Structure formats: C-alpha cells, structure tokens
Short mmCIF file of C-alpha atoms and ligand atoms in Angstrom, two decimals:
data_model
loop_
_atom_site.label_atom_id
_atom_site.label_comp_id
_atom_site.label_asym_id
_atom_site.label_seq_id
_atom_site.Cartn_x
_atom_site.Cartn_y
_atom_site.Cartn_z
CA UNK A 1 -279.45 -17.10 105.12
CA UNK A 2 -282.17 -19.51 106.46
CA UNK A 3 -281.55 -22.40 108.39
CA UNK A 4 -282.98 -24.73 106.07
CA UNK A 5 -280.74 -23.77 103.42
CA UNK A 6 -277.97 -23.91 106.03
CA UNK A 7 -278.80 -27.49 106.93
CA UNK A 8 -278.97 -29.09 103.80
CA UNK A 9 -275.35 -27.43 103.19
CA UNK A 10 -274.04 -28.74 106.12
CA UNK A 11 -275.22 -32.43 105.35
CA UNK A 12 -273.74 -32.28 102.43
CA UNK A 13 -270.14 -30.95 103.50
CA UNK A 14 -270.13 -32.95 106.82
CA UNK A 15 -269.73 -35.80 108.29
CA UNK A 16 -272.77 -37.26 110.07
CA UNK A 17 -270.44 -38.68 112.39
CA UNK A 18 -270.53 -35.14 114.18
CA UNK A 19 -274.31 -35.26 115.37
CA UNK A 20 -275.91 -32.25 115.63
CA UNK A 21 -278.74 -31.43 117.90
CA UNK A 22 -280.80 -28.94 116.44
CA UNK A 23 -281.45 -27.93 113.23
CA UNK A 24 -280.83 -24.14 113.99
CA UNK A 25 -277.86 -22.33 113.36
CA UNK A 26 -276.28 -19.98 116.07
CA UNK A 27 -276.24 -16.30 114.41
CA UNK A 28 -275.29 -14.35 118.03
CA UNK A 29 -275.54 -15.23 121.91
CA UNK A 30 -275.64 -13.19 125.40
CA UNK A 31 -275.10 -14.26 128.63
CA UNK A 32 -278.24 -16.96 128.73
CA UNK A 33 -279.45 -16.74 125.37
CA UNK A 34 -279.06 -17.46 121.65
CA UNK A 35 -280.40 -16.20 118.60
CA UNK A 36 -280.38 -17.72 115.40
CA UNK A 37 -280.30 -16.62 111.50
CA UNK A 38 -283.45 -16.06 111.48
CA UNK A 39 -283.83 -14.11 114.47
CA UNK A 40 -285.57 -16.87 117.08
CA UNK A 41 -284.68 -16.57 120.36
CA UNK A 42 -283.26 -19.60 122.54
CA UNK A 43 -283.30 -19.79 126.54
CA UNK A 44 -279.67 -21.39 127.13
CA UNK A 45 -280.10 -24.15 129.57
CA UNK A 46 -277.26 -25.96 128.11
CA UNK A 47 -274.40 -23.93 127.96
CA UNK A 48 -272.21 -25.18 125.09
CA UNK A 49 -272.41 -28.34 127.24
CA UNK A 50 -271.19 -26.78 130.38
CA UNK A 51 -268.69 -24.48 129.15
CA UNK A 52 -270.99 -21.23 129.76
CA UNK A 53 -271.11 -21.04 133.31
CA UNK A 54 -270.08 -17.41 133.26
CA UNK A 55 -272.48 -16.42 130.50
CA UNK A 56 -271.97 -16.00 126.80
CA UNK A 57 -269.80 -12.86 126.02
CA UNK A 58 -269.34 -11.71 129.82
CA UNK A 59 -267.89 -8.26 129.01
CA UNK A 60 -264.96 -8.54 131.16
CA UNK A 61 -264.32 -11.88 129.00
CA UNK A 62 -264.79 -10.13 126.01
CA UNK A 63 -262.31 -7.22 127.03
CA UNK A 64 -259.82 -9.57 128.33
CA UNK A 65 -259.37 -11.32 125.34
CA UNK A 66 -259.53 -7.81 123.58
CA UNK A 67 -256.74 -7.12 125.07
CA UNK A 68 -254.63 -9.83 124.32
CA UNK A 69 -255.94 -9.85 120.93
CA UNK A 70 -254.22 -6.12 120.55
CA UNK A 71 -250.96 -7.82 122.39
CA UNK A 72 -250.33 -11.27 120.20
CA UNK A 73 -252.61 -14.44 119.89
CA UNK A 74 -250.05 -17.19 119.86
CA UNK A 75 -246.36 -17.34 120.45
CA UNK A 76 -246.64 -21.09 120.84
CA UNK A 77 -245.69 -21.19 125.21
CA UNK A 78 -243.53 -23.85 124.59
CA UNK A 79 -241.36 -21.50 122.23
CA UNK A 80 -241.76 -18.48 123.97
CA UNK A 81 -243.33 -18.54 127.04
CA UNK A 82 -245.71 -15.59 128.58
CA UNK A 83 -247.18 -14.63 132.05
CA UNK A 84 -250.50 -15.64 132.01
CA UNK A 85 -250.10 -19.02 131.97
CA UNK A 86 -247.83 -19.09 134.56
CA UNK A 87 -249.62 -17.08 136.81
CA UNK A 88 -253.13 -18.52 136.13
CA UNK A 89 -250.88 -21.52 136.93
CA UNK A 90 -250.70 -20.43 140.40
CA UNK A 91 -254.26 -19.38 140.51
CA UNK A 92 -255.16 -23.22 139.55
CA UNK A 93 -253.32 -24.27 141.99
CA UNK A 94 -254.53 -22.60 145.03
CA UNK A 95 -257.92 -22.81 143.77
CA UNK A 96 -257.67 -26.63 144.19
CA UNK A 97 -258.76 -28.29 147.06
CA UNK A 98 -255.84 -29.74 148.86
CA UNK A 99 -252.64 -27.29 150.61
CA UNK A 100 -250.10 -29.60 149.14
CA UNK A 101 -247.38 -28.37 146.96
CA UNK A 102 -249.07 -28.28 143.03
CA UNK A 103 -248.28 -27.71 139.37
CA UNK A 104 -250.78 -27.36 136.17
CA UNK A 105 -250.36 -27.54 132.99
CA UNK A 106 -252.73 -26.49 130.28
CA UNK A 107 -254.09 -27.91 127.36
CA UNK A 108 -256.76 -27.22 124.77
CA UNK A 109 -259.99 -29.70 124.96
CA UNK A 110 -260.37 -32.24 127.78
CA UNK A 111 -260.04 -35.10 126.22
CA UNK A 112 -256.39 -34.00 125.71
CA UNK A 113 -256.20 -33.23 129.60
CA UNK A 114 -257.57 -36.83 130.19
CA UNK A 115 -254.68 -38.18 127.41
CA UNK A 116 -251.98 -36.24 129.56
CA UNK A 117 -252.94 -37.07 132.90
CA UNK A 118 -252.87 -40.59 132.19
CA UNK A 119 -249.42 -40.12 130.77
CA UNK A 120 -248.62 -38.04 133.85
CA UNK A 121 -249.65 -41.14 136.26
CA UNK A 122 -248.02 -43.83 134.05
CA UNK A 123 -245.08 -41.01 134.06
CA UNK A 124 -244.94 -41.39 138.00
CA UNK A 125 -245.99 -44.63 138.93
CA UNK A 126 -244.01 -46.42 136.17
CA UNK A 127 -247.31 -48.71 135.82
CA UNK A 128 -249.66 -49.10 132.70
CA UNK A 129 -253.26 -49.82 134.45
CA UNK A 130 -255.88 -47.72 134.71
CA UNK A 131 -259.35 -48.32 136.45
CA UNK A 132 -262.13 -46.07 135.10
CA UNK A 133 -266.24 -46.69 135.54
CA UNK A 134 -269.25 -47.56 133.85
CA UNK A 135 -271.32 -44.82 132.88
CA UNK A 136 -268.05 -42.67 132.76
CA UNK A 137 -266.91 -40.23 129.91
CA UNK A 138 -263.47 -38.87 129.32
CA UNK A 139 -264.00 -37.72 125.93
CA UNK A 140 -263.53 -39.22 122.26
CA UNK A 141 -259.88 -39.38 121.59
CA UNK A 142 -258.37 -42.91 121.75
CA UNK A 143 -257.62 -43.23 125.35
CA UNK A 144 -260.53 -41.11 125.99
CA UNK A 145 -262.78 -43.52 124.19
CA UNK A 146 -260.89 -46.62 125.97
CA UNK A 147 -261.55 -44.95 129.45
CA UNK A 148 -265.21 -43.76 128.21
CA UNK A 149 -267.76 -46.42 130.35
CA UNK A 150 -270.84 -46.25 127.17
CA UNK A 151 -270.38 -48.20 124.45
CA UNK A 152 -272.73 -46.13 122.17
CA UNK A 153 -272.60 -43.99 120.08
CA UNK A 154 -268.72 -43.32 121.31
CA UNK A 155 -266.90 -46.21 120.81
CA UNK A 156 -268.63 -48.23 117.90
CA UNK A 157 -266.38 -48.82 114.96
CA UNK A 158 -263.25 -47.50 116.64
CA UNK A 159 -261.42 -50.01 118.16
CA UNK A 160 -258.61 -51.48 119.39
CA UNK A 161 -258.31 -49.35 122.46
CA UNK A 162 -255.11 -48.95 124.01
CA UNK A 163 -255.00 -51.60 126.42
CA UNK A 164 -254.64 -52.20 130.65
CA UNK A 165 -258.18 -50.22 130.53
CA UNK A 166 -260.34 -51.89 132.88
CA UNK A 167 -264.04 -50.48 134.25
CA UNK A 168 -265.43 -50.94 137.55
CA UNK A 169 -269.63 -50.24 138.01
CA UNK A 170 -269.97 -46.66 138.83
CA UNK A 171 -272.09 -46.71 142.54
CA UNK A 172 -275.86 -45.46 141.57
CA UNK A 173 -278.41 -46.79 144.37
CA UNK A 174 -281.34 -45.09 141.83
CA UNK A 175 -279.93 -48.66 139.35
CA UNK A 176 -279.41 -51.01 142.02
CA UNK A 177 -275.63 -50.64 142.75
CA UNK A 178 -274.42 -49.34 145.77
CA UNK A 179 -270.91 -48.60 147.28
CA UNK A 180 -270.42 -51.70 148.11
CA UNK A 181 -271.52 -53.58 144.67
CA UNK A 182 -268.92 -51.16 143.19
CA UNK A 183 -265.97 -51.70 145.53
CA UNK A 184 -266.29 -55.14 145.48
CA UNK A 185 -265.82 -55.01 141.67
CA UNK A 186 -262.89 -52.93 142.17
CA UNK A 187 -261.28 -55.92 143.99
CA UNK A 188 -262.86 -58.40 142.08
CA UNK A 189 -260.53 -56.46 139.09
CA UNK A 190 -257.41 -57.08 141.30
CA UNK A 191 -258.45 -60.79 141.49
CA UNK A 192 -259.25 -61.72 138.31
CA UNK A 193 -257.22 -58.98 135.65
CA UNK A 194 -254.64 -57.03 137.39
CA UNK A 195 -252.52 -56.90 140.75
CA UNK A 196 -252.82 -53.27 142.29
CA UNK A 197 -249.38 -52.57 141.92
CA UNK A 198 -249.56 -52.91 138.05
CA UNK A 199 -252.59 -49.66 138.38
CA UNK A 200 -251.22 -46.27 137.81
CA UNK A 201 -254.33 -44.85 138.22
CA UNK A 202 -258.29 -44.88 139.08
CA UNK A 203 -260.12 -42.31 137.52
CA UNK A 204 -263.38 -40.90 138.10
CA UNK A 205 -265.78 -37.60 137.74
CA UNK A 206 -267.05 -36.62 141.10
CA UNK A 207 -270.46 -36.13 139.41
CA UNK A 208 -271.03 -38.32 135.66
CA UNK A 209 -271.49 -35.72 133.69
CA UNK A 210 -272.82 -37.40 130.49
CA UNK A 211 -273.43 -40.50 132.45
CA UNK A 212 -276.03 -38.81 133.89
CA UNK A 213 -275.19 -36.36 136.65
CA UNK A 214 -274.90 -39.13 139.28
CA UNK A 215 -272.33 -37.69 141.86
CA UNK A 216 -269.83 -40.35 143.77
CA UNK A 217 -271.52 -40.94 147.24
CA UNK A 218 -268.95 -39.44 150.38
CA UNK A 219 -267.78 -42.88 151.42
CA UNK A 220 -267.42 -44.33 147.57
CA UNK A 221 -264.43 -41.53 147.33
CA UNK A 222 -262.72 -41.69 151.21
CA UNK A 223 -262.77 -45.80 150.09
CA UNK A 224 -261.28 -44.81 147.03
CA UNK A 225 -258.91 -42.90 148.07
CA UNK A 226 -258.05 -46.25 151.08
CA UNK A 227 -257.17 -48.60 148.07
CA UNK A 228 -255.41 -45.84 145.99
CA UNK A 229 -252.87 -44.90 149.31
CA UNK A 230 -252.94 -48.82 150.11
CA UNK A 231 -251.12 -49.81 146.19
CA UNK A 232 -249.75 -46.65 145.87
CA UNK A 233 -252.45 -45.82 142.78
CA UNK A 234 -252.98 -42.22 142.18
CA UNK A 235 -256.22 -41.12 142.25
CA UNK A 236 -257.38 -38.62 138.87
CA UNK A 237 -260.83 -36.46 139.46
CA UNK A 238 -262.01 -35.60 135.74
CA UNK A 239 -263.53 -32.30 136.74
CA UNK A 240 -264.03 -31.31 133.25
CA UNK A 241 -267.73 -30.79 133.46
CA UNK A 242 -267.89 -30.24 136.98
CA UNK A 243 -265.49 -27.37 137.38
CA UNK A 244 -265.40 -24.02 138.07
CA UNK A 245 -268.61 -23.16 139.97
CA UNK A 246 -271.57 -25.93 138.76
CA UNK A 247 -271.72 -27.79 141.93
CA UNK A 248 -271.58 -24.52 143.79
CA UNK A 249 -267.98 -25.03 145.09
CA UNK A 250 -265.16 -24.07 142.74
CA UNK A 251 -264.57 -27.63 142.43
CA UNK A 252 -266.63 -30.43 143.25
CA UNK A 253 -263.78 -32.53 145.07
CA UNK A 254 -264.52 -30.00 147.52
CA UNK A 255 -267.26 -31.82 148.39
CA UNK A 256 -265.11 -34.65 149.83
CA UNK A 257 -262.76 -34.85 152.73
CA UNK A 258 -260.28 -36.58 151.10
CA UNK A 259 -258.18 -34.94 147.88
CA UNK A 260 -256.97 -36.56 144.12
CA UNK A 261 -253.67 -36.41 143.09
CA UNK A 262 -254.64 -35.48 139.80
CA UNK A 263 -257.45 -33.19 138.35
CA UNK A 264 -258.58 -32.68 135.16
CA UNK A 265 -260.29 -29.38 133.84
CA UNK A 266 -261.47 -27.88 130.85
CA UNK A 267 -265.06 -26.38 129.47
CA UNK A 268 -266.09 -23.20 132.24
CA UNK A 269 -262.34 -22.71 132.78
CA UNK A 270 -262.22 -20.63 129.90
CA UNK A 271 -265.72 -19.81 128.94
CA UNK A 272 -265.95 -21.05 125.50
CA UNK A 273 -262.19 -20.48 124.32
CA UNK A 274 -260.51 -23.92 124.14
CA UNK A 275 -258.37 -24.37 127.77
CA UNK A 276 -258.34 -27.23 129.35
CA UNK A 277 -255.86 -28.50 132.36
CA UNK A 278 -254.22 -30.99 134.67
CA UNK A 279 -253.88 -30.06 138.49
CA UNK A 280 -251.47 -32.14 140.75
CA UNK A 281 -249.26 -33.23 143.28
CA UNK A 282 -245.79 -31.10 142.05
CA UNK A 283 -243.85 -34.29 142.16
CA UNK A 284 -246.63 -36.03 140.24
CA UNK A 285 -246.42 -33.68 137.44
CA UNK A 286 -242.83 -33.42 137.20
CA UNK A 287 -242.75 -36.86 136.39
CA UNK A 288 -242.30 -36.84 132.96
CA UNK A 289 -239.37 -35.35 131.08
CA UNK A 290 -238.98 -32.12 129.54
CA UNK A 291 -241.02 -32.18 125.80
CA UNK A 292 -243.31 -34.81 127.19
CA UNK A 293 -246.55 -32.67 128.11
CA UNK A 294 -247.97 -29.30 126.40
CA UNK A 295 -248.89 -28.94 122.53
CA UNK A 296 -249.07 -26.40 119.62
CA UNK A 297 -252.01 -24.54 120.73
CA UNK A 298 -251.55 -25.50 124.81
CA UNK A 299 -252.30 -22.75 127.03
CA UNK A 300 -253.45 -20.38 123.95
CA UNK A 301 -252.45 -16.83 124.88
CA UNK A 302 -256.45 -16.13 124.32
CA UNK A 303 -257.86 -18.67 126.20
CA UNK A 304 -255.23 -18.05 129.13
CA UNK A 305 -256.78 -14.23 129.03
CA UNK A 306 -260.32 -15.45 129.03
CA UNK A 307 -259.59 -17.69 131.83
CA UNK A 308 -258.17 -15.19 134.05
CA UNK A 309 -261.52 -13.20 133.36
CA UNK A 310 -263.66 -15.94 134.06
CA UNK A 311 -261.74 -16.64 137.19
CA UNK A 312 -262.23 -13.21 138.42
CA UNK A 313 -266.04 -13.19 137.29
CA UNK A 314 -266.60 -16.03 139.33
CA UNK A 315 -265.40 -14.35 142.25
CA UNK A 316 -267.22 -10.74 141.47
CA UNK A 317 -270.03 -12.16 140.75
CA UNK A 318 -270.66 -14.60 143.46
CA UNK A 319 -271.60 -17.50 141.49
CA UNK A 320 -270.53 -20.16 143.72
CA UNK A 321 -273.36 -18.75 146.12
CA UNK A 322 -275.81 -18.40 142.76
CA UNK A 323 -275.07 -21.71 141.80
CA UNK A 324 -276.46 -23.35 145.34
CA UNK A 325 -279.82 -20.50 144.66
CA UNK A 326 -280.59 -21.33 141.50
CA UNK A 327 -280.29 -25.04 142.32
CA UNK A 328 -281.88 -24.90 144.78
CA UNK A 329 -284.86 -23.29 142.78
CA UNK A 330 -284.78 -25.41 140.37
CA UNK A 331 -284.77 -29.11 142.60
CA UNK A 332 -287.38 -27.20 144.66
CA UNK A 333 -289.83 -25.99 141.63
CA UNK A 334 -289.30 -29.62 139.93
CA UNK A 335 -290.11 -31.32 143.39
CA UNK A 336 -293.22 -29.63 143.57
CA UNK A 337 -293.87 -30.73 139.50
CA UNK A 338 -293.34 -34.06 140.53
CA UNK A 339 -296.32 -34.50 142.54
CA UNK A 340 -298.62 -34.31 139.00
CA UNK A 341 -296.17 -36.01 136.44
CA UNK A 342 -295.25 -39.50 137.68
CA UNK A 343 -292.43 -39.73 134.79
CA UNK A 344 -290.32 -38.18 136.95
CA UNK A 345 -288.43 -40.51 138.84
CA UNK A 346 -285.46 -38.61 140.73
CA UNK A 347 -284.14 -34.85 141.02
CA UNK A 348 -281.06 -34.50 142.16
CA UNK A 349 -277.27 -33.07 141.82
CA UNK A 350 -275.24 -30.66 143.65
CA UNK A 351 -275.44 -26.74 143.93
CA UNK A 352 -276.40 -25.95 140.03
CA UNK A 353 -275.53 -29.29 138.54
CA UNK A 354 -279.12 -30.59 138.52
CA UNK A 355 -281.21 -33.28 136.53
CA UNK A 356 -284.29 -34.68 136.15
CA UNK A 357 -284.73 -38.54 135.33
CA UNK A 358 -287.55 -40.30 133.82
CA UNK A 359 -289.15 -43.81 133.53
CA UNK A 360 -292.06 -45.30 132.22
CA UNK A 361 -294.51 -45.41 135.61
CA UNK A 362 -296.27 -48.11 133.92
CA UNK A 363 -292.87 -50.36 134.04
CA UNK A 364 -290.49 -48.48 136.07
CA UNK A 365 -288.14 -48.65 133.51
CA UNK A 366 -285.74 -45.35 132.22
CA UNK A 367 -288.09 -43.91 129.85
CA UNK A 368 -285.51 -42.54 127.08
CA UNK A 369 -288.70 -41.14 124.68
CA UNK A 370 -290.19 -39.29 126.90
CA UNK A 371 -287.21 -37.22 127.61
CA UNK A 372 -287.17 -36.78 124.44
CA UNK A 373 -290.71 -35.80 124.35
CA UNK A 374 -289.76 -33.11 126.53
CA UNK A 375 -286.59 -32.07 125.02
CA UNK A 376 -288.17 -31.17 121.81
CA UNK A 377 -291.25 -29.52 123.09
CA UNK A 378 -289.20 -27.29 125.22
CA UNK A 379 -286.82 -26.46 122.37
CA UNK A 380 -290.17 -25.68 119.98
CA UNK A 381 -290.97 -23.49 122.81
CA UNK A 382 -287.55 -21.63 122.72
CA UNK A 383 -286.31 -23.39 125.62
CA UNK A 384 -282.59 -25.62 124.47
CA UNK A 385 -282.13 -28.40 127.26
CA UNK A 386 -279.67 -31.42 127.20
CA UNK A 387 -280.30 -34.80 127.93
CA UNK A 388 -277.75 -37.21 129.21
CA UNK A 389 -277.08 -40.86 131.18
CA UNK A 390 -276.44 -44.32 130.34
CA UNK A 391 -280.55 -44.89 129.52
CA UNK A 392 -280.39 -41.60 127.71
CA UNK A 393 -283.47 -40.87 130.52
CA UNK A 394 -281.96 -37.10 131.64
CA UNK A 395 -282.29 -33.80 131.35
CA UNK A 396 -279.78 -32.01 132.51
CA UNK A 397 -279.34 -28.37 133.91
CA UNK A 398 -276.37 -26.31 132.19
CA UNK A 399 -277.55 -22.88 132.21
CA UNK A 400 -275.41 -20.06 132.60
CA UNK A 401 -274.49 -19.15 136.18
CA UNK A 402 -275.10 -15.62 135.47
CA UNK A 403 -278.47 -16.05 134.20
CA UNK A 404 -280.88 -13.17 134.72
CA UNK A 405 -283.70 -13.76 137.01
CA UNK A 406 -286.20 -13.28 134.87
CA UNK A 407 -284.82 -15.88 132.09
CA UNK A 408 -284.08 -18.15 134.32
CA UNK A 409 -287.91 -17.74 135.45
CA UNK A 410 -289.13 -17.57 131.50
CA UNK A 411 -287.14 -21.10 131.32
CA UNK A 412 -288.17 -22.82 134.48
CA UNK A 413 -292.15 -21.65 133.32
CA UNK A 414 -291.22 -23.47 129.67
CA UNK A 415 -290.03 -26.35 131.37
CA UNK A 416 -293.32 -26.71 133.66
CA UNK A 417 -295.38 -26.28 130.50
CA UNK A 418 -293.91 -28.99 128.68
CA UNK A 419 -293.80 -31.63 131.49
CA UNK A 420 -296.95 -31.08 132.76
CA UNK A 421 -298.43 -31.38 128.66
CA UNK A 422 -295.97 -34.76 128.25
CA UNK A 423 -297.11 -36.53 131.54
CA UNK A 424 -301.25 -35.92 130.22
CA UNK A 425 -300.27 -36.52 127.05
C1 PLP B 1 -265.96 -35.44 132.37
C2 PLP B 1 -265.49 -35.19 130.97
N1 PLP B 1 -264.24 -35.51 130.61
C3 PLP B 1 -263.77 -35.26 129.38
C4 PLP B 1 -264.57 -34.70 128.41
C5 PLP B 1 -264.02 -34.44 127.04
O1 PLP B 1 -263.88 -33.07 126.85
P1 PLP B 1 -263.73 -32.48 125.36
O2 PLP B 1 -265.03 -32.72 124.67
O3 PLP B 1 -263.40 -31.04 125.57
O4 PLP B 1 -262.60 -33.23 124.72
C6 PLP B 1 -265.88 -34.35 128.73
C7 PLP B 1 -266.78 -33.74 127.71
O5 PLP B 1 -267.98 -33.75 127.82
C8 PLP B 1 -266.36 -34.59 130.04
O6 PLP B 1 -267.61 -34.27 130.40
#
C-alpha cells in the first residue's frame, strides 16, 4: 500500500469538501509520533488537532477501553444507563472551576456540545439571542457554522443560518482592537440589533483556538461576565480546544476570577474517542425537559472509559505542571529565534497552548505564505505542525503533553531549522 496509490483512491471516493492536509496516510501512532504506510516517521506537534494531549495510545487508555470493550460497547445511556457516565459526571463537575452546584452531560463531537448548550441557554433563559465573536469557531454544524466568526472556508455555500446570531470583534491588541473596541461593540449590538433581555447567551473560547490562539485578556471576561449578571445572559466558555491540561490548568477559565455558567468540552477529554460535554449551573441544565438533550452514540460506553483514563493520566502524570515546562521551553527557545528571523511577529499563549505569528517585515502585514513556507518544510523534515487564525499567519503548538524529552527536543531542533532557512530564504 503506498500513499500515492492511497491518495488518488481517496480523491476519487471523497469529497474534496473534507480537506486534507497531508498527503500521507496514518498506518500506526505512539504517544508523540506517527508512522505512515510506508514506514516515515512524523514528530506529532498537532495532536489530532488538540485531542492528543495525553499521547497517542497511553496504555492505561488503551487498557481502559480494553476493558470495556470485554464488558459491552454501547447500550445506548439513554436506554440503559451505566456508571461511568455518571460518575465521570461527577468528576466533570468538580473538575470545573466554580463550587456551585453542577450537572454535565455528554455528547460525541463538539460541535454537538456547542448545538446543546445553546439549546440549554435558550432552554433557561426562554430567549433566542446569542452573541458570539469574530475570529471564533464552534464547529461546522448549522448553529456551529452560524456562531463560527470566519467566513472561509466554513461557511461558504451553506447558508441560511439559524438566526438571532450576532458577532461582536474578538479583543486582539496584536490587530488593533482592544477591550474596549470590543465592549463597545457589544453595546453597540444592544443599540442597534437586540435589547439584552432578548440574549440567552454570549459565547466565547477563553483562548481562539482556530482563530488563532489569542486568549480573552483578564478584564475582557470579569466585563463579560458584568453585562451577562446585569441582563441576566448566561455566559458559555467553549473549552473544546482548550480543555483538559493545554493551558496548563485543567481548564483555562481557571485563569479568570470570575466563572461561566456553561462550558463546553470535547477533543483531550477523551483522547481521540469521540466525547464531548456541557458543564453547568444544575438549574441551568435542568432546564430543558426530559428527551431534550443526549443522542444515539452520547456518552459512548468507550469513550466514557477512555475518559476516565485520561482523567487519571492527567493527574499521574503531572501534565498540568508539564504543560507550563514545555511551554515555557518552547516561548523561551522561539524568543531567542526571533532575534534572527524578523517574520516572527508575536509568541504567545498560555502554559502549552503556544503559537507563533508571522508577517511580512517588509509591510507588517500577516504573512499567510510564509507560514506556509514553514509548515511544509517542517513536515518534509518529519516534523507535522498546524497553522491557524483569521490571516491564516499561525503555527500552532498541539503536541502531546506526554511527549518524551528527547522528541520534543528532535521537534523544537526541526522547527529552528526550518525558520531560520525561511527567514534567509
Ligand atoms: C473551540 C471549538 N469549538 C468547537 C469545535 C468543534 O468541534 P468538533 O470538530 O469536534 O465538532 C472546535 C473544533 O476545532 C473548537 O476548536
């Protein structure tokens, strides 16, 4: 089997509507590295798009869902219901920042979290609007799409959106808008399309994940939060890319002082099995009625025994404290970079959700080809990175949490290779 042969199979079975990235096809994978069918090796600074944190086939998430495998797969929880979702129920919700009295349900991709906490908040509130930001994504299902802030590629050709959608500017000093700029577009929206008490919700992730790992600045949330208690709006964190561990807290809302009524969570929750959640206030999610929430494959008896593993790898393992290392190595290492490639225009991101951004240092302007300069060099060189943000101008940092020392080294050593060739080039 050769990936050439594989590729011109899979363009002519599927849809080009699912873009691929590389042209390689995945043959096996451990903890921060792939190989393909014909036996290359990859450094895995992506992570399935930030679902790896605890490495690619941790063994005590391969003998968890052993185990359930030998037990039963699905039983459909709505039909007959089973412990592990109940208690990795409780788990969630102590996990979460906040003491107050919670609830979570599960569900299987985040887009279908986003889609239910939304219904949860209109559920509550008994309002229809929902305030979401530029530069924002909540994944590619209908509402997901309406509540997505980037146009391309994710929303062309598939409108209407449901309406009572309405975006605010996401705060990003590096682009010229600050708290303020945002805030005030946030009331501008109450001026000039909807009164505040017609807003079930705003919604926001802590840190834009494909946006461009820009987190919310302290005072952005705590003002947030003002105008959400003020019109009794509920506030929803979409933690699905910054959960479990990559901003080296458990959650990034930790990172605030003040707490959403709703979370969303998906990707590292269950280390590649499809799991995905909503966290909230227990009146909030008992809003609606009975056969409202959950799904056929909702809190799969699988991925509820790979989450539990994760969960307890997390803690074993110390990644919370890796996460702030490795970031730190890796902000400090591309700091130093920095000083001989003049592309690079900001490093940044909490614990290990890092990126690098680039412009043009003739123009100043977000230089989108020469990320991908060094996207594809690094990849030819065995390294897989990501790229993200509204200018398509990052690279962001997804590796696995538990990545060995010495890979994590190899990586970093690629990376330096192929930014230092780019910016002479
Ligand atoms: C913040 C955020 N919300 C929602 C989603 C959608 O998740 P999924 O692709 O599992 O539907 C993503 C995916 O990247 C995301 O990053």
């Amino acid at each position: 089997m050769s990936n050439a042969d594989l590729q011109t199979r899979k363009n002519a079975a599927t849809p080009r509507g699912v873009g691929v990235m590389t042209d390689f096809y995945a043959a096996r994978a451990e903890n921060s590295e792939i190989w393909d069918v014909e036996g290359r090796r990859f450094i895995d600074f992506g992570g399935g798009i930030a679902v790896i944190n605890t490495g690619h086939r941790h063994p005590k998430q391969v003998a968890a869902i052993k185990a359930q495998l030998d037990s039963f797969t699905h039983t459909a929880y709505q039909i007959v219901p089973y412990e592990g979702y109940v208690s990795l129920a409780e788990k969630i919700n102590d996990r979460t920042p906040g003491m107050h009295a919670k609830k979570t349900a599960f569900f299987t991709t985040g887009a279908e979290a986003v889609e239910n906490a939304i219904k949860i908040a209109r559920a509550a509130t008994k309002r229809a609007g929902v305030i979401a930001f530029t530069g924002g994504f909540h994944g590619r299902t209908m509402m997901g799409m309406a509540l997505t802030g980037k146009v391309a590629p994710y929303k062309i050709g598939f409108g209407p959106f449901p309406s009572e959608i309405y975006h605010a500017p996401f705060p990003v000093e590096l682009h010229g808008v600050s708290v303020h700029d945002s805030l005030k577009a946030i009331h501008n929206l109450f001026k000039a399309d909807i009164e505040p008490t017609r807003v079930a919700a705003i919604i926001l992730e802590p840190v834009q994940g494909e946006g461009g790992f820009y987190q919310a600045p302290v005072e952005f949330m705590r003002e947030l939060r003002k105008i959400c208690d003020e019109h009794g709006i509920l506030l929803i964190a979409d933690e699905v890319q910054t959960g479990f561990g990559r901003t080296g807290k458990m959650f990034a809302m930790e990172h605030y002082d003040v707490h959403a009524d709703l979370i969303t969570f998906a990707k590292s929750l269950a280390g590649g099995m499809p799991l995905s959640g909503v966290c909230g206030r227990a009146e909030i999610m008992d809003a609606p009625a009975p056969g409202g929430l959950g799904g056929t494959y909702a809190g799969n008896a699988l991925a509820i025994a790979s989450a539990h593993a994760v969960l307890d790898i997390i803690d074993s393992e110390n990644l919370l404290d890796r996460a702030n290392v490795l970031g730190e190595k890796i902000k400090a290492r591309l700091n130093e970079i920095r000083k001989d490639v003049p592309q690079i225009s900001d490093v940044r991101g909490p614990g290990a959700m890092n990126a690098v951004e680039f412009v043009d240092p003739a123009t100043g302007l977000p230089s989108p080809e020469f990320t991908q300069k060094v996207r594809i060099a690094a990849l030819n060189k065995g390294l897989l990175l990501l790229s993200c943000g509204t200018y398509a101008n990052v690279i962001r940092f997804l590796f696995p949490l538990t990545i060995q020392d010495n890979v994590f080294d190899e990586g970093m050593g690629i990376l330096e290779s192929v930014l230092r060739d780019a910016a002479k080039a």
